[in-house]
PDB file of C-alpha atoms in Angstrom:
ATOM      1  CA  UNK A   1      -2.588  -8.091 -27.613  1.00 50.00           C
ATOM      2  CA  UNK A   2      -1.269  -4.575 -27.216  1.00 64.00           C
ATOM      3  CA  UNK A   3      -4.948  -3.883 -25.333  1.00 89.00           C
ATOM      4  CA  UNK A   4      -4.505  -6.414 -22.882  1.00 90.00           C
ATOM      5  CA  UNK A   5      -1.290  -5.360 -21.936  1.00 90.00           C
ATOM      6  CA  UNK A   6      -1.860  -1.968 -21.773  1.00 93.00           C
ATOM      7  CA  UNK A   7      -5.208  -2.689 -19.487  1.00 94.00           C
ATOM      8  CA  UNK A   8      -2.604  -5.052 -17.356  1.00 95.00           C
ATOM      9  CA  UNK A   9      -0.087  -1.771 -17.362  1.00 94.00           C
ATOM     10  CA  UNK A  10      -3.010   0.474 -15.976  1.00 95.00           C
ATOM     11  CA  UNK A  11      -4.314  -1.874 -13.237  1.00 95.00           C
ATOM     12  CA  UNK A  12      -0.398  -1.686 -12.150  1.00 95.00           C
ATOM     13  CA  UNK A  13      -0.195   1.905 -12.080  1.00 96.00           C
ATOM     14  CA  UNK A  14      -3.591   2.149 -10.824  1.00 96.00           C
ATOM     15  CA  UNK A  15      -2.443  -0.419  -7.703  1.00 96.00           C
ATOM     16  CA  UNK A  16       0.766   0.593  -7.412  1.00 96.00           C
ATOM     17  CA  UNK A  17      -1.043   4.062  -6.987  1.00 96.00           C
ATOM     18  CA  UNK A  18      -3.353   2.618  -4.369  1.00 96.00           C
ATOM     19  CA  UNK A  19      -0.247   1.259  -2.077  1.00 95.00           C
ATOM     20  CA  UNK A  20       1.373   4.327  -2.013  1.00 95.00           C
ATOM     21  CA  UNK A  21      -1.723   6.401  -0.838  1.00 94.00           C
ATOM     22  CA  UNK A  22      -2.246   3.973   1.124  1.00 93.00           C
ATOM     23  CA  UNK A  23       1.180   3.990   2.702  1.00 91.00           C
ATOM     24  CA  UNK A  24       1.287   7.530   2.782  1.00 91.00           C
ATOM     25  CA  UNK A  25      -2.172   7.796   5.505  1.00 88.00           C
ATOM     26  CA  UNK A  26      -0.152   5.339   7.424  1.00 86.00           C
ATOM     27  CA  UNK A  27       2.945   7.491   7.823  1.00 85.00           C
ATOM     28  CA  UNK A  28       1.158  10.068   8.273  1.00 82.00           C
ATOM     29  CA  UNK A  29      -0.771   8.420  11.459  1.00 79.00           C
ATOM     30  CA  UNK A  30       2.506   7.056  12.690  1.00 73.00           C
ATOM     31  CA  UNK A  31       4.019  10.582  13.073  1.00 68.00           C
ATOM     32  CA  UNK A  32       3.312  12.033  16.344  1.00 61.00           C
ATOM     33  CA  UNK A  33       1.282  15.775  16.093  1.00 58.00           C
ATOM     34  CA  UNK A  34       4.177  17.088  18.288  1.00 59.00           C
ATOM     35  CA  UNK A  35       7.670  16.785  18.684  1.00 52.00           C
ATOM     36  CA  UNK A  36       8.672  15.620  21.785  1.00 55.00           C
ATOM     37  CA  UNK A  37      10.198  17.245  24.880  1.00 56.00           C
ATOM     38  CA  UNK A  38      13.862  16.652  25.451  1.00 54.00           C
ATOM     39  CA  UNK A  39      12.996  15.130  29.019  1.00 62.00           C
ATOM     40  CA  UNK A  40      11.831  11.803  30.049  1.00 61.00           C
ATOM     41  CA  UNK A  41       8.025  11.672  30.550  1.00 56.00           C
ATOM     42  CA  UNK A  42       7.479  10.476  34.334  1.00 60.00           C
ATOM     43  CA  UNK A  43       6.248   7.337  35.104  1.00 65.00           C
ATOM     44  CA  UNK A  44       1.962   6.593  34.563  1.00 65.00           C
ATOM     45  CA  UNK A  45       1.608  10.296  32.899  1.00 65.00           C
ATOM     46  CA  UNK A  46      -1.603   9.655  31.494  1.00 65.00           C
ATOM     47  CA  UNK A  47      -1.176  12.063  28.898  1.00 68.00           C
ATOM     48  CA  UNK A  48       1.659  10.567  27.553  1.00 67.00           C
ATOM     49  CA  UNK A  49       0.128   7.094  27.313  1.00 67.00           C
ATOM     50  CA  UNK A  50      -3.130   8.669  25.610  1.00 67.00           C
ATOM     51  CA  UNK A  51      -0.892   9.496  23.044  1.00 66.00           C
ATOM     52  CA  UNK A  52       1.065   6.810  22.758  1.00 65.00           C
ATOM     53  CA  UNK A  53      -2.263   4.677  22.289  1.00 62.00           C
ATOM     54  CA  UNK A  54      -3.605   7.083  19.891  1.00 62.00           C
ATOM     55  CA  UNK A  55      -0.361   6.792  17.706  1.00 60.00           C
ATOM     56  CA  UNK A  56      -0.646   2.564  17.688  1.00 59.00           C
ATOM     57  CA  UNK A  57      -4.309   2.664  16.707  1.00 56.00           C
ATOM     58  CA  UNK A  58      -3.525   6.103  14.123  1.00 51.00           C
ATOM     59  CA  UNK A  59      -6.529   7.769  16.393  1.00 55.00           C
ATOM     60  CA  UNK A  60      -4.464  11.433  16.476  1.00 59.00           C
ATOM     61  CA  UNK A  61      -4.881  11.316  12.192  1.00 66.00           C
ATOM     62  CA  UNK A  62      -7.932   9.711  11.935  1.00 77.00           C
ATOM     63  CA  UNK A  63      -6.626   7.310   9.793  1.00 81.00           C
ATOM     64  CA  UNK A  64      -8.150   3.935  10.455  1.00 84.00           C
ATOM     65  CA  UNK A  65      -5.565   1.527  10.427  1.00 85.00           C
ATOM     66  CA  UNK A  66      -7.042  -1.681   9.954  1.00 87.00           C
ATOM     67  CA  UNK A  67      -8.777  -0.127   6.835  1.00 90.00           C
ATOM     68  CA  UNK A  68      -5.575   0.766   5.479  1.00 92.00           C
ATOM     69  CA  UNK A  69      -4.458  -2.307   6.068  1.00 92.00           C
ATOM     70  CA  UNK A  70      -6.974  -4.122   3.932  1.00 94.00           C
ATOM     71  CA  UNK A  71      -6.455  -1.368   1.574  1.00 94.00           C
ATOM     72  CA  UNK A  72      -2.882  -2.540   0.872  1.00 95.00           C
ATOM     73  CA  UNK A  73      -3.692  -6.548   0.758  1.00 96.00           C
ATOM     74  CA  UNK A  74      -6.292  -5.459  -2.090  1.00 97.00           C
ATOM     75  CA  UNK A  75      -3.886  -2.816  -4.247  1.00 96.00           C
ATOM     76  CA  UNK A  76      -1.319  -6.239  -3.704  1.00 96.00           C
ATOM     77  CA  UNK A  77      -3.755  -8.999  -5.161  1.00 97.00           C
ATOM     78  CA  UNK A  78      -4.842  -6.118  -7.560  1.00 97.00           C
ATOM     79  CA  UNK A  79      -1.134  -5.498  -8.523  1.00 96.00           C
ATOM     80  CA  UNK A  80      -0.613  -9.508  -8.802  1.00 97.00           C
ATOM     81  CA  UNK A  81      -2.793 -10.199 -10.571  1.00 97.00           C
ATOM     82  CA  UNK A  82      -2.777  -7.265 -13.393  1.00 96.00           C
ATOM     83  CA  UNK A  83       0.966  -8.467 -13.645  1.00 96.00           C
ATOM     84  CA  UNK A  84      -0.056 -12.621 -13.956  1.00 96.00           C
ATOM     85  CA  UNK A  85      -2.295 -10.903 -16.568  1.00 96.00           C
ATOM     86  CA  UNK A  86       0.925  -8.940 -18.452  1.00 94.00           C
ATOM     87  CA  UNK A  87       3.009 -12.408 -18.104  1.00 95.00           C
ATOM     88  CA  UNK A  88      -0.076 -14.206 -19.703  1.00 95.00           C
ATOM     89  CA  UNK A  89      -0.418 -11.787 -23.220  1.00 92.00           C
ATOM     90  CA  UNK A  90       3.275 -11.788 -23.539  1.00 92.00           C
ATOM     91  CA  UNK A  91       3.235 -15.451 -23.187  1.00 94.00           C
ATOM     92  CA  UNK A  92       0.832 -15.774 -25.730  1.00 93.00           C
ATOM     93  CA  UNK A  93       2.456 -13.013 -28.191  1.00 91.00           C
ATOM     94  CA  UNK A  94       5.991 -15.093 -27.985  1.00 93.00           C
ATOM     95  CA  UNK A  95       4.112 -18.538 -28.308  1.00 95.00           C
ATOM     96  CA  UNK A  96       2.247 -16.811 -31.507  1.00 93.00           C
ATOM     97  CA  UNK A  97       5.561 -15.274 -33.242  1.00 93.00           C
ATOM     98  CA  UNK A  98       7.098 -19.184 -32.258  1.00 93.00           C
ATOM     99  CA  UNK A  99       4.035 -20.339 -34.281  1.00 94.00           C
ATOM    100  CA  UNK A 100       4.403 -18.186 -37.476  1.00 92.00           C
ATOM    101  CA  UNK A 101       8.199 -17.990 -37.591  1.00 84.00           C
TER     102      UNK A 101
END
């Protein structure tokens, strides 16, 4: 039992690891490279909207968004199920002591 569990305990770490790199890229992309001027941009400046874009889409870090994105669903079913996995062996270890007690 004590080797399930522990493999359970690493696929945690190892996906809870996984979100927070992942999360981390994303952060990263959402900062802009700049900070920006205390005045209001004026209206249509393309420059402004170039960057704007390039922050929704995380083009200015090269981080690809959508990637990161199905980065995080995986680490999450990863991270579920490792823990359904956990749940299951100490199921089983209380349902054994039950049995010989």
């Amino acid at each position: 039992m004590d080797s399930i569990s522990g493999i359970a305990q690493a696929g945690l770490q190892a996906a809870a690891a996984q979100l927070d790199v992942s999360a981390r890229k994303i952060a990263r992309a959402a900062v802009p490279p700049s900070a920006p001027s205390a005045r209001p941009a004026p209206r249509n400046d393309a420059g402004i909207e170039s960057r704007i874009d390039g922050a929704i889409v995380g083009l200015s870090s090269g981080t690809d968004l959508v990637r990161e994105t199905i980065n995080q669903s995986a680490a999450a079913v990863a991270y579920r199920a490792n823990l359904a996995t956990l749940r299951t062996a100490d199921e089983t270890q209380q349902t054994l002591v039950d049995v010989v007690s």
